[in-house]
Amino acid sequence: MSPRGVAIPDLRERLFAAAERVVARDGAASLTSRAVTAEADCAKGVLHTHFAGLDEFVAELVLDRFARSARQAQALEAKVGHGTVAENLQEVVGALLDSLPPAVVGLAMTRPAAASHTREGFQSGAPAFDAIQQAVTAYLQAEQYAGRIPADSDAATIALALVGTTHHLLMTHSPGQATDTAATTQRLLAVLLGR
């Protein structure tokens, strides 16, 4: 929750989803509080009622999407022994790559106040790539115990390589870019899992 608080969780998500649509359709430069509220079909001032400004809003959007991705990674625990290890990991990577439009990440990194607020959130314990990496490591260790990946596999290093590559893909992907991140991830998993 932002320091000023959003009383209705649905409103918070509605504003976040609207911002993602604005960025996808019109580009990062078009992201204004007025564009977000118009897209969300809300009163013009509602964003500033619940967030200190656009920078805090962008930072909170990034923090929210990382938290959602961390929850999806933690859900890997329920998949131990089901599907294939590569398919389960591919699903988490795909969800992370889809969780944040690269233009929104760029805004959060290039707007000093948004970057500062995002950094403060991470320093205060908001989940980020490290939480995702820990969840992937725990999942791989459980799959080792179940005998689905070799006992001598280095689960922590596999998780680091996978999450680090996902971070790279997320930060370098441009809208409309032809790079097939799913194919890249499949090749990486084949190498990491020795398949």
PDB file of C-alpha atoms in Angstrom:
ATOM      1  CA  MET A   1       0.000   0.000   0.000  1.00  0.00           C
ATOM      2  CA  SER A   2       1.296   3.484  -0.805  1.00  0.00           C
ATOM      3  CA  PRO A   3       2.087   5.834   2.085  1.00  0.00           C
ATOM      4  CA  ARG A   4      -1.101   7.785   1.372  1.00  0.00           C
ATOM      5  CA  GLY A   5      -2.982   4.508   1.010  1.00  0.00           C
ATOM      6  CA  VAL A   6      -5.497   3.314  -1.514  1.00  0.00           C
ATOM      7  CA  ALA A   7      -8.691   2.406   0.289  1.00  0.00           C
ATOM      8  CA  ILE A   8     -10.083   0.193  -2.455  1.00  0.00           C
ATOM      9  CA  PRO A   9      -7.676  -2.481  -3.759  1.00  0.00           C
ATOM     10  CA  ASP A  10      -9.728  -2.771  -6.957  1.00  0.00           C
ATOM     11  CA  LEU A  11      -9.140   0.909  -7.679  1.00  0.00           C
ATOM     12  CA  ARG A  12      -5.397   0.484  -7.276  1.00  0.00           C
ATOM     13  CA  GLU A  13      -5.349  -2.412  -9.771  1.00  0.00           C
ATOM     14  CA  ARG A  14      -7.696  -0.543 -12.082  1.00  0.00           C
ATOM     15  CA  LEU A  15      -5.286   2.405 -12.196  1.00  0.00           C
ATOM     16  CA  PHE A  16      -2.276   0.127 -12.676  1.00  0.00           C
ATOM     17  CA  ALA A  17      -3.935  -1.773 -15.531  1.00  0.00           C
ATOM     18  CA  ALA A  18      -4.959   1.524 -17.135  1.00  0.00           C
ATOM     19  CA  ALA A  19      -1.367   2.779 -16.977  1.00  0.00           C
ATOM     20  CA  GLU A  20      -0.130  -0.392 -18.660  1.00  0.00           C
ATOM     21  CA  ARG A  21      -2.676   0.036 -21.463  1.00  0.00           C
ATOM     22  CA  VAL A  22      -1.699   3.692 -21.972  1.00  0.00           C
ATOM     23  CA  VAL A  23       1.982   2.787 -22.210  1.00  0.00           C
ATOM     24  CA  ALA A  24       1.324  -0.163 -24.542  1.00  0.00           C
ATOM     25  CA  ARG A  25      -0.867   1.888 -26.841  1.00  0.00           C
ATOM     26  CA  ASP A  26       0.715   5.353 -26.752  1.00  0.00           C
ATOM     27  CA  GLY A  27       4.233   4.919 -25.370  1.00  0.00           C
ATOM     28  CA  ALA A  28       5.862   5.863 -22.087  1.00  0.00           C
ATOM     29  CA  ALA A  29       5.944   9.567 -22.902  1.00  0.00           C
ATOM     30  CA  SER A  30       2.122   9.564 -22.916  1.00  0.00           C
ATOM     31  CA  LEU A  31       1.848   8.355 -19.329  1.00  0.00           C
ATOM     32  CA  THR A  32       0.328  11.193 -17.336  1.00  0.00           C
ATOM     33  CA  SER A  33      -2.011  11.105 -14.374  1.00  0.00           C
ATOM     34  CA  ARG A  34      -4.782  12.455 -16.600  1.00  0.00           C
ATOM     35  CA  ALA A  35      -4.179   9.739 -19.237  1.00  0.00           C
ATOM     36  CA  VAL A  36      -4.295   7.058 -16.543  1.00  0.00           C
ATOM     37  CA  THR A  37      -7.495   8.292 -14.950  1.00  0.00           C
ATOM     38  CA  ALA A  38      -9.173   8.769 -18.342  1.00  0.00           C
ATOM     39  CA  GLU A  39      -8.205   5.230 -19.347  1.00  0.00           C
ATOM     40  CA  ALA A  40      -9.455   3.896 -15.993  1.00  0.00           C
ATOM     41  CA  ASP A  41     -12.659   5.924 -16.357  1.00  0.00           C
ATOM     42  CA  CYS A  42     -12.073   7.607 -13.002  1.00  0.00           C
ATOM     43  CA  ALA A  43     -12.270  11.188 -11.795  1.00  0.00           C
ATOM     44  CA  LYS A  44      -9.272  13.261 -12.909  1.00  0.00           C
ATOM     45  CA  GLY A  45      -7.829  13.768  -9.436  1.00  0.00           C
ATOM     46  CA  VAL A  46      -8.198  10.215  -8.126  1.00  0.00           C
ATOM     47  CA  LEU A  47      -4.574   9.232  -8.812  1.00  0.00           C
ATOM     48  CA  HIS A  48      -3.304  12.200  -6.784  1.00  0.00           C
ATOM     49  CA  THR A  49      -5.776  11.431  -4.014  1.00  0.00           C
ATOM     50  CA  HIS A  50      -4.180   8.027  -3.491  1.00  0.00           C
ATOM     51  CA  PHE A  51      -0.565   8.603  -4.562  1.00  0.00           C
ATOM     52  CA  ALA A  52       1.792  11.518  -3.909  1.00  0.00           C
ATOM     53  CA  GLY A  53       2.200  11.960  -7.656  1.00  0.00           C
ATOM     54  CA  LEU A  54       2.967  10.182 -10.908  1.00  0.00           C
ATOM     55  CA  ASP A  55       6.448   9.144  -9.779  1.00  0.00           C
ATOM     56  CA  GLU A  56       5.129   7.384  -6.690  1.00  0.00           C
ATOM     57  CA  PHE A  57       2.388   5.807  -8.807  1.00  0.00           C
ATOM     58  CA  VAL A  58       4.899   4.428 -11.337  1.00  0.00           C
ATOM     59  CA  ALA A  59       7.111   3.094  -8.531  1.00  0.00           C
ATOM     60  CA  GLU A  60       4.148   1.453  -6.804  1.00  0.00           C
ATOM     61  CA  LEU A  61       3.115  -0.137 -10.118  1.00  0.00           C
ATOM     62  CA  VAL A  62       6.588  -1.643 -10.516  1.00  0.00           C
ATOM     63  CA  LEU A  63       6.656  -2.840  -6.898  1.00  0.00           C
ATOM     64  CA  ASP A  64       3.192  -4.373  -7.274  1.00  0.00           C
ATOM     65  CA  ARG A  65       4.127  -6.275 -10.427  1.00  0.00           C
ATOM     66  CA  PHE A  66       7.334  -7.606  -8.880  1.00  0.00           C
ATOM     67  CA  ALA A  67       5.344  -8.775  -5.842  1.00  0.00           C
ATOM     68  CA  ARG A  68       2.876 -10.537  -8.124  1.00  0.00           C
ATOM     69  CA  SER A  69       5.727 -12.242  -9.987  1.00  0.00           C
ATOM     70  CA  ALA A  70       7.277 -13.333  -6.682  1.00  0.00           C
ATOM     71  CA  ARG A  71       3.952 -14.897  -5.640  1.00  0.00           C
ATOM     72  CA  GLN A  72       3.813 -16.763  -8.959  1.00  0.00           C
ATOM     73  CA  ALA A  73       7.354 -18.034  -8.401  1.00  0.00           C
ATOM     74  CA  GLN A  74       6.441 -19.169  -4.880  1.00  0.00           C
ATOM     75  CA  ALA A  75       3.528 -21.099  -6.382  1.00  0.00           C
ATOM     76  CA  LEU A  76       6.109 -23.369  -8.045  1.00  0.00           C
ATOM     77  CA  GLU A  77       6.140 -25.333  -4.785  1.00  0.00           C
ATOM     78  CA  ALA A  78       2.711 -26.757  -5.638  1.00  0.00           C
ATOM     79  CA  LYS A  79       4.009 -27.949  -9.011  1.00  0.00           C
ATOM     80  CA  VAL A  80       6.734 -30.230  -7.682  1.00  0.00           C
ATOM     81  CA  GLY A  81       6.293 -33.577  -9.393  1.00  0.00           C
ATOM     82  CA  HIS A  82       3.783 -32.231 -11.915  1.00  0.00           C
ATOM     83  CA  GLY A  83       4.390 -31.249 -15.540  1.00  0.00           C
ATOM     84  CA  THR A  84       8.034 -30.985 -16.507  1.00  0.00           C
ATOM     85  CA  VAL A  85      10.559 -28.924 -14.586  1.00  0.00           C
ATOM     86  CA  ALA A  86      11.324 -26.906 -17.729  1.00  0.00           C
ATOM     87  CA  GLU A  87       7.627 -26.194 -18.403  1.00  0.00           C
ATOM     88  CA  ASN A  88       7.069 -25.078 -14.817  1.00  0.00           C
ATOM     89  CA  LEU A  89      10.050 -22.739 -14.927  1.00  0.00           C
ATOM     90  CA  GLN A  90       9.100 -21.465 -18.389  1.00  0.00           C
ATOM     91  CA  GLU A  91       5.694 -20.493 -17.024  1.00  0.00           C
ATOM     92  CA  VAL A  92       7.238 -18.419 -14.229  1.00  0.00           C
ATOM     93  CA  VAL A  93       9.676 -16.721 -16.588  1.00  0.00           C
ATOM     94  CA  GLY A  94       6.874 -15.940 -19.029  1.00  0.00           C
ATOM     95  CA  ALA A  95       4.750 -14.473 -16.244  1.00  0.00           C
ATOM     96  CA  LEU A  96       7.622 -12.271 -15.090  1.00  0.00           C
ATOM     97  CA  LEU A  97       8.344 -11.053 -18.612  1.00  0.00           C
ATOM     98  CA  ASP A  98       4.652 -10.275 -19.106  1.00  0.00           C
ATOM     99  CA  SER A  99       4.262  -8.646 -15.696  1.00  0.00           C
ATOM    100  CA  LEU A 100       5.914  -5.349 -16.524  1.00  0.00           C
ATOM    101  CA  PRO A 101       5.922  -3.460 -19.798  1.00  0.00           C
ATOM    102  CA  PRO A 102       9.552  -2.523 -20.538  1.00  0.00           C
ATOM    103  CA  ALA A 103       8.487   1.107 -20.991  1.00  0.00           C
ATOM    104  CA  VAL A 104       7.090   1.201 -17.438  1.00  0.00           C
ATOM    105  CA  VAL A 105      10.321  -0.294 -16.088  1.00  0.00           C
ATOM    106  CA  GLY A 106      12.185   2.361 -18.069  1.00  0.00           C
ATOM    107  CA  LEU A 107      10.063   5.104 -16.521  1.00  0.00           C
ATOM    108  CA  ALA A 108      10.735   3.763 -13.043  1.00  0.00           C
ATOM    109  CA  MET A 109      14.474   3.762 -13.742  1.00  0.00           C
ATOM    110  CA  THR A 110      14.776   7.095 -15.559  1.00  0.00           C
ATOM    111  CA  ARG A 111      12.545   9.301 -13.418  1.00  0.00           C
ATOM    112  CA  PRO A 112      14.718  10.074 -10.360  1.00  0.00           C
ATOM    113  CA  ALA A 113      11.832  10.277  -7.864  1.00  0.00           C
ATOM    114  CA  ALA A 114      10.260   7.050  -9.185  1.00  0.00           C
ATOM    115  CA  ALA A 115      13.634   5.295  -9.098  1.00  0.00           C
ATOM    116  CA  SER A 116      14.212   6.465  -5.532  1.00  0.00           C
ATOM    117  CA  HIS A 117      10.772   5.317  -4.371  1.00  0.00           C
ATOM    118  CA  THR A 118      11.218   1.938  -6.079  1.00  0.00           C
ATOM    119  CA  ARG A 119      14.654   1.498  -4.485  1.00  0.00           C
ATOM    120  CA  GLU A 120      13.228   2.408  -1.065  1.00  0.00           C
ATOM    121  CA  GLY A 121      10.496  -0.176  -1.557  1.00  0.00           C
ATOM    122  CA  PHE A 122      13.024  -2.880  -2.330  1.00  0.00           C
ATOM    123  CA  GLN A 123      15.220  -1.839   0.604  1.00  0.00           C
ATOM    124  CA  SER A 124      12.164  -2.042   2.863  1.00  0.00           C
ATOM    125  CA  GLY A 125      11.626  -5.667   1.869  1.00  0.00           C
ATOM    126  CA  ALA A 126       9.338  -5.480  -1.155  1.00  0.00           C
ATOM    127  CA  PRO A 127       9.906  -8.649  -3.188  1.00  0.00           C
ATOM    128  CA  ALA A 128      12.111  -8.343  -6.240  1.00  0.00           C
ATOM    129  CA  PHE A 129      14.350 -10.598  -8.269  1.00  0.00           C
ATOM    130  CA  ASP A 130      15.985 -12.011  -5.134  1.00  0.00           C
ATOM    131  CA  ALA A 131      12.627 -13.327  -3.863  1.00  0.00           C
ATOM    132  CA  ILE A 132      11.962 -14.890  -7.258  1.00  0.00           C
ATOM    133  CA  GLN A 133      15.436 -16.440  -7.266  1.00  0.00           C
ATOM    134  CA  GLN A 134      14.903 -17.899  -3.790  1.00  0.00           C
ATOM    135  CA  ALA A 135      11.563 -19.400  -4.839  1.00  0.00           C
ATOM    136  CA  VAL A 136      13.111 -20.951  -7.958  1.00  0.00           C
ATOM    137  CA  THR A 137      15.996 -22.354  -5.898  1.00  0.00           C
ATOM    138  CA  ALA A 138      13.574 -23.903  -3.387  1.00  0.00           C
ATOM    139  CA  TYR A 139      11.528 -25.389  -6.236  1.00  0.00           C
ATOM    140  CA  LEU A 140      14.604 -26.898  -7.887  1.00  0.00           C
ATOM    141  CA  GLN A 141      15.787 -28.357  -4.583  1.00  0.00           C
ATOM    142  CA  ALA A 142      12.364 -29.961  -4.099  1.00  0.00           C
ATOM    143  CA  GLU A 143      12.540 -31.422  -7.612  1.00  0.00           C
ATOM    144  CA  GLN A 144      15.997 -32.779  -6.781  1.00  0.00           C
ATOM    145  CA  TYR A 145      14.586 -34.444  -3.709  1.00  0.00           C
ATOM    146  CA  ALA A 146      11.800 -35.904  -5.879  1.00  0.00           C
ATOM    147  CA  GLY A 147      14.419 -37.278  -8.280  1.00  0.00           C
ATOM    148  CA  ARG A 148      13.275 -35.226 -11.260  1.00  0.00           C
ATOM    149  CA  ILE A 149      16.570 -33.415 -11.699  1.00  0.00           C
ATOM    150  CA  PRO A 150      20.033 -34.793 -10.921  1.00  0.00           C
ATOM    151  CA  ALA A 151      21.016 -34.756  -7.265  1.00  0.00           C
ATOM    152  CA  ASP A 152      24.312 -33.067  -8.130  1.00  0.00           C
ATOM    153  CA  SER A 153      22.612 -30.126  -9.881  1.00  0.00           C
ATOM    154  CA  ASP A 154      23.500 -26.760  -8.394  1.00  0.00           C
ATOM    155  CA  ALA A 155      19.974 -25.451  -7.783  1.00  0.00           C
ATOM    156  CA  ALA A 156      21.100 -22.036  -6.563  1.00  0.00           C
ATOM    157  CA  THR A 157      23.298 -21.422  -9.601  1.00  0.00           C
ATOM    158  CA  ILE A 158      20.594 -22.601 -12.010  1.00  0.00           C
ATOM    159  CA  ALA A 159      18.140 -20.228 -10.344  1.00  0.00           C
ATOM    160  CA  LEU A 160      20.639 -17.355 -10.490  1.00  0.00           C
ATOM    161  CA  ALA A 161      21.325 -17.951 -14.188  1.00  0.00           C
ATOM    162  CA  LEU A 162      17.622 -18.218 -15.024  1.00  0.00           C
ATOM    163  CA  VAL A 163      16.524 -15.174 -13.023  1.00  0.00           C
ATOM    164  CA  GLY A 164      19.545 -13.144 -14.175  1.00  0.00           C
ATOM    165  CA  THR A 165      18.765 -13.895 -17.798  1.00  0.00           C
ATOM    166  CA  THR A 166      15.111 -13.052 -17.228  1.00  0.00           C
ATOM    167  CA  HIS A 167      16.182  -9.736 -15.681  1.00  0.00           C
ATOM    168  CA  HIS A 168      18.337  -9.042 -18.747  1.00  0.00           C
ATOM    169  CA  LEU A 169      15.480  -9.888 -21.122  1.00  0.00           C
ATOM    170  CA  LEU A 170      13.052  -7.725 -19.157  1.00  0.00           C
ATOM    171  CA  MET A 171      15.367  -4.720 -19.054  1.00  0.00           C
ATOM    172  CA  THR A 172      16.497  -4.893 -22.688  1.00  0.00           C
ATOM    173  CA  HIS A 173      13.267  -5.872 -24.449  1.00  0.00           C
ATOM    174  CA  SER A 174      11.703  -3.105 -26.506  1.00  0.00           C
ATOM    175  CA  PRO A 175       8.072  -2.955 -27.584  1.00  0.00           C
ATOM    176  CA  GLY A 176       7.740  -4.427 -31.067  1.00  0.00           C
ATOM    177  CA  GLN A 177      11.128  -6.117 -30.797  1.00  0.00           C
ATOM    178  CA  ALA A 178      11.274  -9.368 -32.709  1.00  0.00           C
ATOM    179  CA  THR A 179      13.257 -11.251 -30.054  1.00  0.00           C
ATOM    180  CA  ASP A 180      11.479 -14.470 -29.115  1.00  0.00           C
ATOM    181  CA  THR A 181      12.013 -14.510 -25.371  1.00  0.00           C
ATOM    182  CA  ALA A 182      10.179 -17.830 -25.000  1.00  0.00           C
ATOM    183  CA  ALA A 183      12.596 -19.540 -27.399  1.00  0.00           C
ATOM    184  CA  THR A 184      15.565 -17.916 -25.642  1.00  0.00           C
ATOM    185  CA  THR A 185      14.308 -19.153 -22.281  1.00  0.00           C
ATOM    186  CA  GLN A 186      13.690 -22.669 -23.627  1.00  0.00           C
ATOM    187  CA  ARG A 187      17.266 -22.865 -24.930  1.00  0.00           C
ATOM    188  CA  LEU A 188      18.616 -21.581 -21.617  1.00  0.00           C
ATOM    189  CA  LEU A 189      16.583 -24.120 -19.631  1.00  0.00           C
ATOM    190  CA  ALA A 190      17.793 -26.926 -21.870  1.00  0.00           C
ATOM    191  CA  VAL A 191      21.391 -25.954 -21.057  1.00  0.00           C
ATOM    192  CA  LEU A 192      20.795 -25.360 -17.346  1.00  0.00           C
ATOM    193  CA  LEU A 193      18.803 -28.555 -16.810  1.00  0.00           C
ATOM    194  CA  GLY A 194      21.050 -30.650 -19.049  1.00  0.00           C
ATOM    195  CA  ARG A 195      18.185 -31.700 -21.303  1.00  0.00           C
TER     196      ARG A 195
END
